[in-house]
Coordinates of C-alpha atoms in Angstrom, one line a residue:
X241 CA 86.8 85.8 389.6
X242 CA 89.0 87.9 387.4
X243 CA 92.7 87.2 387.3
X244 CA 93.3 88.2 383.8
X245 CA 92.5 91.0 381.3
X246 CA 89.3 89.1 380.4
X247 CA 88.0 90.2 383.8
X248 CA 88.7 93.8 382.9
X249 CA 86.9 93.3 379.6
X250 CA 83.8 91.7 381.3
X251 CA 83.6 94.5 383.9
X252 CA 83.8 97.2 381.2
X253 CA 81.0 95.4 379.2
X254 CA 78.8 95.1 382.2
X255 CA 79.1 98.8 382.9
X256 CA 78.9 100.1 379.4
X257 CA 76.5 97.7 377.7
X258 CA 74.2 96.6 380.5
X259 CA 74.6 99.7 382.7
X260 CA 75.1 97.3 385.5
X261 CA 77.5 98.0 388.4
X262 CA 76.5 95.5 391.1
X263 CA 79.5 93.2 390.7
X264 CA 82.8 92.5 392.4
X265 CA 86.1 91.5 390.8
X266 CA 88.2 89.1 392.9
X267 CA 91.9 89.5 392.0
X268 CA 94.4 87.1 393.5
X269 CA 97.4 89.4 392.9
X270 CA 98.0 92.9 394.3
X271 CA 97.7 94.6 390.9
X272 CA 96.0 94.3 387.5
X273 CA 97.4 92.9 384.3
X274 CA 97.1 89.1 384.4
X275 CA 99.4 87.5 382.0
X276 CA 101.2 90.7 381.2
X277 CA 101.7 91.5 384.9
X278 CA 103.2 88.2 385.7
X279 CA 105.3 87.5 382.6
X280 CA 108.1 90.1 382.6
X281 CA 111.0 88.0 381.3
X282 CA 113.5 89.7 378.9
X283 CA 112.0 90.0 375.4
X284 CA 108.4 89.2 376.5
X285 CA 105.8 90.4 374.1
X286 CA 102.8 89.5 371.9
X287 CA 103.1 87.7 368.6
X288 CA 99.7 89.2 367.6
X289 CA 99.6 92.7 366.2
X290 CA 98.8 95.3 368.9
X291 CA 95.9 96.8 366.9
X292 CA 94.3 93.3 367.0
X293 CA 95.2 92.7 370.6
X294 CA 92.9 95.4 372.0
X295 CA 89.2 95.7 372.7
X296 CA 87.0 96.7 369.8
X297 CA 85.4 99.3 372.0
X298 CA 88.7 100.7 373.2
X299 CA 91.0 101.0 370.2
X300 CA 94.5 102.2 370.9
X301 CA 95.9 104.6 368.2
X302 CA 99.2 104.9 370.0
X303 CA 100.7 101.5 369.6
X304 CA 104.4 102.1 368.9
X305 CA 105.0 99.1 366.6
X306 CA 103.3 96.3 364.8
X307 CA 104.1 93.8 367.5
X308 CA 104.2 95.3 371.0
X309 CA 106.2 94.4 374.1
X310 CA 105.0 93.4 377.5
X311 CA 105.3 96.8 379.2
X312 CA 103.2 98.5 376.5
X313 CA 100.5 95.9 376.6
X314 CA 100.3 96.0 380.4
X315 CA 100.1 99.9 380.3
X316 CA 97.2 99.7 377.8
X317 CA 95.1 97.4 380.1
X318 CA 96.0 99.3 383.3
X319 CA 94.8 102.5 381.6
X320 CA 91.5 100.9 380.8
X321 CA 91.2 99.6 384.3
X322 CA 91.6 103.2 385.7
X323 CA 89.6 104.8 382.9
X324 CA 86.5 102.8 383.8
X325 CA 87.1 103.3 387.6
X326 CA 87.2 99.5 388.2
X327 CA 89.4 99.9 391.3
X328 CA 86.3 100.5 393.4
X329 CA 84.9 97.2 392.2
X330 CA 88.0 95.1 392.8
X331 CA 89.2 93.2 395.8
X332 CA 93.0 92.7 395.4
X333 CA 94.9 89.9 397.1
X334 CA 91.7 87.8 397.3
X335 CA 91.6 84.2 396.2
X336 CA 88.5 82.1 395.6
X337 CA 89.1 78.7 397.2
X338 CA 85.7 77.1 396.9
X339 CA 82.6 77.5 394.7
X340 CA 79.4 75.7 395.6
X341 CA 76.0 75.9 393.9
X342 CA 73.0 76.3 396.3
X343 CA 70.1 74.7 394.4
X344 CA 67.5 75.8 396.9
X345 CA 68.5 79.5 396.9
X346 CA 69.5 79.4 393.2
X347 CA 72.9 81.1 393.8
X348 CA 76.6 80.4 394.2
X349 CA 78.4 80.3 397.6
X350 CA 82.0 81.3 397.4
X351 CA 84.8 81.3 399.9
X352 CA 87.0 84.3 399.4
X353 CA 90.4 84.4 401.2
X354 CA 92.2 87.6 401.9
X355 CA 95.8 86.6 401.2
X356 CA 97.1 89.8 402.8
X357 CA 95.3 89.4 406.2
X358 CA 95.0 85.6 406.0
X359 CA 91.2 85.8 406.6
X360 CA 88.3 84.3 404.8
X361 CA 84.6 85.1 404.3
X362 CA 81.6 83.5 402.6
X363 CA 80.2 85.4 399.6
X364 CA 76.9 84.9 397.7
X365 CA 76.6 85.5 394.0
X366 CA 73.8 84.8 391.6
X367 CA 76.2 84.8 388.6
X368 CA 79.9 83.8 388.4
X369 CA 82.1 84.6 385.5
X370 CA 85.5 82.9 385.7
X371 CA 88.3 84.8 384.0
X372 CA 91.1 82.8 385.5
X373 CA 92.7 82.0 382.1
X374 CA 95.3 79.5 381.1
X375 CA 98.6 81.3 381.5
X376 CA 98.7 81.9 385.2
X377 CA 100.2 78.8 386.7
X378 CA 103.8 78.0 385.9
X379 CA 104.2 74.4 384.9
X380 CA 107.4 72.5 386.0
X381 CA 108.4 69.3 384.2
X382 CA 108.7 66.0 386.1
X383 CA 112.5 65.9 386.2
X384 CA 114.1 64.2 389.2
X385 CA 116.4 66.1 391.5
X386 CA 115.1 69.6 391.1
X387 CA 115.3 70.3 394.8
X388 CA 119.0 69.2 394.9
X389 CA 120.3 72.0 392.7
X390 CA 122.6 74.4 394.6
X391 CA 122.4 77.2 392.2
X392 CA 119.5 79.6 391.4
X393 CA 116.3 78.4 389.7
X394 CA 113.0 80.0 388.6
X395 CA 110.3 79.8 386.0
X396 CA 110.2 82.2 383.1
X397 CA 106.8 83.4 384.2
X398 CA 108.3 84.5 387.6
X399 CA 111.5 86.2 386.3
X400 CA 114.1 87.2 388.9
X401 CA 115.0 90.7 388.0
X402 CA 117.1 91.0 391.1
X403 CA 119.6 88.5 389.8
X404 CA 122.5 89.7 387.6
X405 CA 123.3 87.0 385.1
X406 CA 126.6 88.6 384.0
X407 CA 129.3 86.0 383.9
X408 CA 127.0 83.1 384.7
X409 CA 126.2 79.8 382.9
X410 CA 122.4 79.7 382.4
X411 CA 120.5 76.6 381.5
X412 CA 117.1 77.2 379.8
X413 CA 114.8 74.1 379.8
X414 CA 112.2 74.3 377.1
X415 CA 112.2 75.7 373.6
X416 CA 108.7 77.1 373.2
X417 CA 107.6 80.7 372.8
X418 CA 109.0 82.0 376.1
X419 CA 112.4 80.5 375.5
X420 CA 112.5 81.8 372.0
X421 CA 111.9 85.3 373.3
X422 CA 114.1 85.4 376.3
X423 CA 117.2 83.6 374.9
X424 CA 118.1 86.3 372.3
X425 CA 117.8 89.0 374.9
X426 CA 119.7 87.2 377.7
X427 CA 122.5 86.2 375.3
X428 CA 123.1 89.8 374.1
X429 CA 125.6 89.9 377.0
X430 CA 128.6 87.9 375.7
X431 CA 129.6 87.1 379.3
X432 CA 126.4 85.1 379.8
X433 CA 126.6 81.5 378.5
X434 CA 123.2 80.1 377.6
X435 CA 122.6 76.4 377.1
X436 CA 119.1 75.6 375.8
X437 CA 117.9 72.1 376.7
X438 CA 115.3 71.0 374.1
X439 CA 112.9 68.1 373.8
X440 CA 110.6 68.6 370.9
X441 CA 110.8 70.5 367.6
X442 CA 108.9 73.7 366.8
X443 CA 108.0 75.5 363.7
X444 CA 109.4 79.1 363.3
X445 CA 108.1 81.7 360.9
X446 CA 109.7 85.0 359.9
X447 CA 108.8 87.9 362.1
X448 CA 107.2 90.9 360.6
X449 CA 108.0 93.9 362.8
X450 CA 108.1 97.6 362.2
X451 CA 107.6 100.9 364.1
X452 CA 104.7 103.1 363.2
X453 CA 106.0 106.5 362.0
X454 CA 104.7 109.6 363.7
X455 CA 102.4 110.5 360.8
X456 CA 100.7 107.0 361.0
X457 CA 100.1 107.4 364.7
X458 CA 98.8 110.9 364.0
X459 CA 96.2 109.5 361.5
X460 CA 95.2 106.8 364.0
X461 CA 94.7 109.4 366.7
X462 CA 92.8 111.9 364.7
X463 CA 90.8 109.5 362.4
X464 CA 89.2 106.8 364.5
X465 CA 87.7 105.3 361.3
X466 CA 91.2 104.7 359.9
X467 CA 92.2 102.9 363.1
X468 CA 89.1 100.6 362.9
X469 CA 89.6 99.9 359.2
X470 CA 93.2 99.0 359.8
X471 CA 92.2 96.7 362.6
X472 CA 89.6 95.0 360.4
X473 CA 92.2 94.5 357.7
X474 CA 94.5 92.8 360.2
X475 CA 91.8 90.5 361.4
X476 CA 90.7 89.5 357.9
X477 CA 94.3 88.9 356.9
X478 CA 94.9 86.6 359.8
X479 CA 91.6 84.7 359.1
X480 CA 92.6 84.2 355.5
X481 CA 96.0 83.0 356.4
X482 CA 94.5 80.5 358.8
X483 CA 92.3 79.0 356.1
X484 CA 95.3 78.8 353.7
X485 CA 97.4 77.0 356.4
X486 CA 94.7 74.4 357.0
X487 CA 94.1 73.6 353.3
X488 CA 96.1 72.6 350.2
X489 CA 98.6 75.3 351.0
X490 CA 99.9 73.3 353.9
X491 CA 102.7 71.8 351.8
X492 CA 103.7 75.3 350.7
X493 CA 103.9 76.5 354.3
X494 CA 106.0 73.5 355.2
X495 CA 108.5 74.5 352.5
X496 CA 108.4 78.2 353.4
X497 CA 109.0 77.7 357.1
X498 CA 111.6 74.9 356.7
X499 CA 113.5 77.1 354.2
X500 CA 113.5 80.0 356.6
X501 CA 114.8 77.8 359.5
X502 CA 117.6 76.3 357.4
X503 CA 118.6 79.7 356.1
X504 CA 118.6 81.3 359.6
X505 CA 119.8 78.7 362.0
X506 CA 123.3 77.1 362.1
X507 CA 123.6 74.0 359.9
X508 CA 124.6 71.8 362.8
X509 CA 121.1 72.2 364.3
X510 CA 119.1 71.6 361.1
X511 CA 118.5 67.9 361.7
X512 CA 117.2 68.7 365.2
X513 CA 115.1 71.8 364.4
X514 CA 112.9 70.8 361.5
X515 CA 109.7 69.1 362.7
X516 CA 108.2 66.0 361.1
X517 CA 104.7 67.2 361.9
X518 CA 102.9 69.8 359.8
X519 CA 102.9 73.6 360.6
X520 CA 100.1 74.6 362.9
X521 CA 100.0 71.4 364.9
X522 CA 101.6 73.4 367.7
X523 CA 101.5 77.2 367.9
X524 CA 103.9 78.5 365.3
X525 CA 106.6 80.6 366.9
X526 CA 107.0 84.0 365.3
X527 CA 110.8 84.1 365.5
X528 CA 112.0 87.1 367.5
X529 CA 115.6 86.4 366.6
X530 CA 116.0 83.1 368.4
X531 CA 117.4 81.2 365.3
X532 CA 119.8 83.9 364.6
X533 CA 121.0 84.0 368.2
X534 CA 122.1 80.3 367.8
X535 CA 125.1 81.6 365.8
X536 CA 126.5 83.4 368.9
X537 CA 129.4 81.7 370.6
X538 CA 127.7 81.9 374.0
X539 CA 124.6 80.1 372.9
X540 CA 124.2 76.3 372.4
X541 CA 121.5 73.7 372.1
X542 CA 121.3 70.3 373.8
X543 CA 119.0 67.6 372.4
X544 CA 120.3 64.6 374.3
X545 CA 117.5 64.6 376.9
X546 CA 117.7 65.3 380.6
X547 CA 118.1 62.4 383.0
X548 CA 118.1 64.4 386.2
X549 CA 119.1 67.6 387.9
X550 CA 122.0 67.5 390.3
X551 CA 123.7 69.8 392.8
X552 CA 126.0 71.4 390.2
X553 CA 123.8 71.3 387.1
X554 CA 122.1 68.8 384.7
X555 CA 123.0 65.2 383.9
X556 CA 122.1 64.2 380.4
X557 CA 120.9 60.7 379.3
X558 CA 124.2 60.3 377.6
X559 CA 125.9 60.6 381.0
X560 CA 127.4 64.0 380.3
X561 CA 127.3 66.5 383.2
X562 CA 126.5 70.1 382.3
X563 CA 127.6 72.6 385.1
X564 CA 125.2 75.5 385.6
X565 CA 124.8 78.6 387.8
X566 CA 121.2 79.2 387.0
X567 CA 118.3 77.0 385.7
X568 CA 115.4 78.7 384.0
X569 CA 112.2 76.7 383.4
X570 CA 110.6 77.9 380.2
X571 CA 108.2 75.0 380.3
X572 CA 104.8 76.6 379.8
X573 CA 101.8 76.8 382.0
X574 CA 99.2 74.6 383.7
X575 CA 95.9 75.1 381.8
X576 CA 93.6 73.5 384.3
X577 CA 93.8 75.0 387.8
X578 CA 92.3 72.7 390.5
X579 CA 89.8 75.2 391.8
X580 CA 87.0 73.3 393.7
X581 CA 83.8 74.0 391.8
X582 CA 80.7 72.0 392.8
X583 CA 77.5 72.4 390.8
X584 CA 74.1 70.7 391.2
X585 CA 74.1 67.6 393.3
X586 CA 77.6 68.4 394.4
X587 CA 79.0 67.6 390.9
X588 CA 82.7 68.5 390.9
X589 CA 83.8 70.3 387.7
X590 CA 87.1 68.4 387.6
X591 CA 85.3 65.1 387.8
X592 CA 82.9 66.2 385.1
X593 CA 85.8 67.1 382.8
X594 CA 87.4 63.7 383.6
X595 CA 84.2 62.0 382.6
X596 CA 84.3 63.8 379.2
X597 CA 87.9 62.9 378.5
X598 CA 89.2 66.4 379.2
X599 CA 87.8 69.9 379.6
X600 CA 84.6 70.2 377.7
X601 CA 81.9 72.8 377.6
X602 CA 79.1 74.3 375.5
X603 CA 80.3 77.1 373.3
X604 CA 83.5 77.1 375.4
X605 CA 81.6 78.8 378.1
X606 CA 79.2 76.7 380.2
X607 CA 78.4 73.1 381.1
X608 CA 75.3 71.2 382.3
X609 CA 75.0 70.9 386.0
X610 CA 76.6 74.4 386.6
X611 CA 73.9 77.0 386.3
X612 CA 74.8 80.7 386.0
X613 CA 78.5 79.8 385.7
X614 CA 80.4 81.1 382.7
X615 CA 84.1 80.6 381.8
X616 CA 86.0 82.9 379.5
X617 CA 88.5 81.4 377.1
X618 CA 87.3 77.9 378.1
X619 CA 87.6 74.7 376.2
X620 CA 87.8 74.9 372.4
X621 CA 87.7 78.7 372.2
X622 CA 91.2 79.8 371.0
X623 CA 91.6 79.7 367.2
X624 CA 95.3 78.8 367.4
X625 CA 96.3 81.7 365.1
X626 CA 94.7 84.9 366.2
X627 CA 94.0 87.3 369.0
X628 CA 92.3 85.7 372.1
X629 CA 90.9 89.2 372.8
X630 CA 88.5 88.9 369.9
X631 CA 87.4 85.4 371.1
X632 CA 86.8 86.7 374.6
X633 CA 84.8 89.6 373.3
X634 CA 82.6 87.3 371.4
X635 CA 82.1 85.2 374.5
X636 CA 81.4 88.2 376.6
X637 CA 78.7 89.6 374.4
X638 CA 77.1 86.2 374.3
X639 CA 77.3 85.9 378.1
X640 CA 75.8 89.3 378.6
X641 CA 72.7 88.2 376.7
X642 CA 72.4 85.1 379.0
X643 CA 72.8 86.9 382.3
X644 CA 70.6 89.9 381.5
X645 CA 67.3 88.1 382.3
X646 CA 68.9 87.0 385.6
X647 CA 70.1 90.5 386.4
X648 CA 66.6 91.9 385.5
X649 CA 65.0 89.4 387.9
X650 CA 63.0 87.7 385.2
X651 CA 64.9 84.4 385.5
X652 CA 66.6 82.8 388.5
X653 CA 69.1 80.6 386.6
X654 CA 70.1 79.2 383.2
X655 CA 71.8 75.9 382.6
X656 CA 72.6 74.4 379.2
X657 CA 70.8 71.2 378.6
X658 CA 72.6 67.8 378.3
X659 CA 71.2 67.4 374.8
X660 CA 72.5 70.7 373.5
X661 CA 75.9 70.1 375.3
X662 CA 76.4 66.8 373.6
X663 CA 75.1 67.9 370.2
X664 CA 77.5 70.8 370.1
X665 CA 80.5 68.8 371.2
X666 CA 79.8 66.0 368.8
X667 CA 79.8 68.6 366.0
X668 CA 83.0 70.1 367.5
X669 CA 84.9 66.8 367.7
X670 CA 83.8 65.7 364.2
X671 CA 85.5 68.8 362.8
X672 CA 88.5 68.4 365.0
X673 CA 89.3 64.7 364.4
X674 CA 91.0 65.3 361.1
X675 CA 92.5 68.7 362.0
X676 CA 96.2 69.6 362.0
X677 CA 96.1 69.7 365.8
X678 CA 95.8 66.0 366.0
X679 CA 99.1 65.4 364.2
X680 CA 101.4 65.9 367.3
X681 CA 101.7 66.2 371.0
X682 CA 100.9 69.6 372.4
X683 CA 99.2 71.6 375.2
X684 CA 96.2 71.8 372.7
X685 CA 95.3 68.3 373.8
X686 CA 93.8 67.1 377.1
X687 CA 96.8 65.1 378.2
X688 CA 99.3 67.0 376.1
X689 CA 99.8 63.8 374.1
X690 CA 97.1 61.6 372.6
X691 CA 94.0 63.1 374.2
X692 CA 91.3 65.0 372.4
X693 CA 91.9 68.6 371.3
X694 CA 90.5 70.8 374.1
X695 CA 92.1 74.2 373.4
X696 CA 91.2 75.1 369.8
X697 CA 88.0 76.0 367.9
X698 CA 87.8 74.2 364.5
X699 CA 87.2 77.2 362.3
X700 CA 88.0 80.8 361.6
X701 CA 87.1 83.7 363.8
X702 CA 84.1 84.6 361.7
X703 CA 82.5 81.2 362.4
X704 CA 83.1 81.5 366.1
X705 CA 81.4 84.9 366.0
X706 CA 78.5 83.6 364.0
X707 CA 77.5 80.8 366.3
X708 CA 77.8 83.1 369.4
X709 CA 75.9 86.1 367.9
X710 CA 72.9 85.3 370.2
X711 CA 71.9 82.5 372.4
X712 CA 69.6 79.7 371.3
X713 CA 67.3 79.8 374.3
X714 CA 65.8 76.4 373.7
X715 CA 69.2 74.9 374.5
X716 CA 68.9 76.1 378.1
X717 CA 66.9 74.9 381.1
X718 CA 65.5 78.0 382.8
X719 CA 64.4 78.2 386.4
X720 CA 61.8 80.8 387.4
X721 CA 61.5 82.2 383.9
X722 CA 58.1 81.1 382.7
X723 CA 56.8 84.6 382.4
X724 CA 60.0 85.8 380.7
X725 CA 59.7 83.0 378.1
X726 CA 56.1 84.1 377.4
X727 CA 57.2 87.7 377.0
X728 CA 60.0 86.6 374.5
X729 CA 57.5 84.6 372.5
X730 CA 55.0 87.5 372.5
X731 CA 57.7 89.9 371.4
X732 CA 58.7 87.6 368.6
X733 CA 55.2 87.3 367.4
X734 CA 54.9 91.1 367.4
X735 CA 58.1 91.4 365.3
X736 CA 56.9 88.9 362.8
X737 CA 53.5 90.6 362.6
X738 CA 55.3 93.9 362.0
X739 CA 57.2 92.3 359.1
X740 CA 54.0 90.8 357.7
X741 CA 52.1 94.1 357.9
X742 CA 55.0 96.0 356.4
X743 CA 55.3 93.6 353.5
X744 CA 51.5 93.8 352.8
X745 CA 51.8 97.6 352.8
X746 CA 54.4 97.5 350.1
X747 CA 52.3 95.2 348.0
X748 CA 49.1 97.1 348.5
X749 CA 50.6 100.5 347.6
X750 CA 52.2 99.1 344.5
X751 CA 55.7 100.1 345.5
X752 CA 57.1 96.6 345.0
X753 CA 57.9 95.1 341.7
X754 CA 57.1 91.4 341.0
X755 CA 60.8 90.6 341.7
X756 CA 60.8 92.4 345.0
X757 CA 57.6 90.7 346.0
X758 CA 59.2 87.3 345.4
X759 CA 62.2 88.4 347.4
X760 CA 59.9 89.7 350.2
X761 CA 58.0 86.5 350.3
X762 CA 61.2 84.5 350.6
X763 CA 62.4 86.8 353.4
X764 CA 59.1 86.6 355.2
X765 CA 58.9 82.8 355.0
X766 CA 62.4 82.6 356.5
X767 CA 61.3 84.8 359.3
X768 CA 58.1 82.9 360.2
X769 CA 59.7 79.5 360.0
X770 CA 60.0 77.7 363.3
X771 CA 63.8 77.9 363.5
X772 CA 64.3 81.2 361.5
X773 CA 66.8 79.4 359.3
X774 CA 68.8 81.5 356.9
X775 CA 71.0 79.5 354.7
X776 CA 74.6 80.8 354.7
X777 CA 76.6 79.5 351.8
X778 CA 79.8 80.9 353.3
X779 CA 79.5 78.6 356.3
X780 CA 78.0 75.7 354.4
X781 CA 81.4 75.4 352.7
X782 CA 83.0 74.6 356.0
X783 CA 80.6 72.0 357.2
X784 CA 77.4 70.1 356.3
X785 CA 75.7 71.5 359.4
X786 CA 74.5 75.0 358.4
X787 CA 74.5 77.5 361.3
X788 CA 71.3 79.5 361.4
X789 CA 70.4 82.8 363.1
X790 CA 70.0 81.2 366.5
X791 CA 72.7 78.4 366.4
X792 CA 72.6 75.4 364.1
X793 CA 69.9 73.4 362.5

């Protein structure tokens, strides 16, 4: 299943890294692009730099600006789709309605519905990678009377480009990222009156934006190393900022952001805008001109709360009636689509999540009871501050290592053990319990209020990459892989023997000094130890559990 750009990324990796082409992409829509296909509202774009919002294997030297808009992002992913000839591997307008594990045959049975012809068929798959994502399903608030409104209404994720807003009173419900991007654009027309109905505060930061001059794009195009170094610099900068935001510099960021908001927004809104929770508790909005647009005479904010929607508009809790021609719901997305997934013993994935207090997985990718099923951008994967493309690439390279023995026919199925699952999540929640994400209500949490944090990974991108460099095979239950396990053990012994022989050769030929002998012995002892533990002081500073070469000790 691949309804997002993560599906494109996975397909490219399968073809280029594993040289494997026996796969099918099921796409619910009639075209590619995922989030950037569906979200086309005015002002839509990424708040992550374009050079960081691209595949590491497919760098784009032609980004026009630091932050890029929706059309440019979609064009990039469409180009990759066609470059790698993925159209021949894709079934468009196909929806997966059921997913059932067959324990006897060790494979998944899927029901694929052709939405165009309204037909369905049963499909078998040894491996399923779910790339559905979290920004596909518009979320509507539970406000009474929505069906009674006589005007026009739609969600920001399904923008009505056929409707001319000129001369209309437009109510925008919600004040998150989507509203912050679309309101400045819609209100550029002075004949359009925009009333923004707000419920909770948000943190806004100054927006860094600039266009790359022709000479810079020329360098990126003709010097791939320059493009890669620039991307690395962007990633390092973002990681460092995330560490600073989460430490003693939190008070400084509070002052910086609140000062910016007071300086930019009208004074009458200051008491409503400034949050009481710390920056980073929710996703910080990179201000695209929203606060400045509040000075326009055709833009206003309402903080009195909505009681209900009526025929002519919205009734506030104060009793005031606000007449409207159009209502736009900029109220986010449903993060947990109810796709029926049944694993071993008919265990339903939604029931499993409920038993864990919300979406929970091992490495954000798999769960016990669901062999050969991998989810991209699953629970606790996003870092809350950086490009999800990087997080997904890390997951994909980890998943490729897991599925390779199945593809090669050496193993029938892999399933994470209960012990490893609980150990990992205990570590995860221990780090999350005092994090900034627990300081407020947000979609980062399982019930969007007081539930556990299910969206974010408690650490920088480098830590996420470290623990997913390679699988820890003893954390998995393998079916039909006895000979493969023996081969892996034999290959490991051969590698260690090679290291030992090479070290002895250095000693015997007198090419190693006493200092280098000591260093060599230390290295060799690390290699032959049972867990191949290599102490990493850079990670030890984050947590008492030191992650080793295969996971954690």
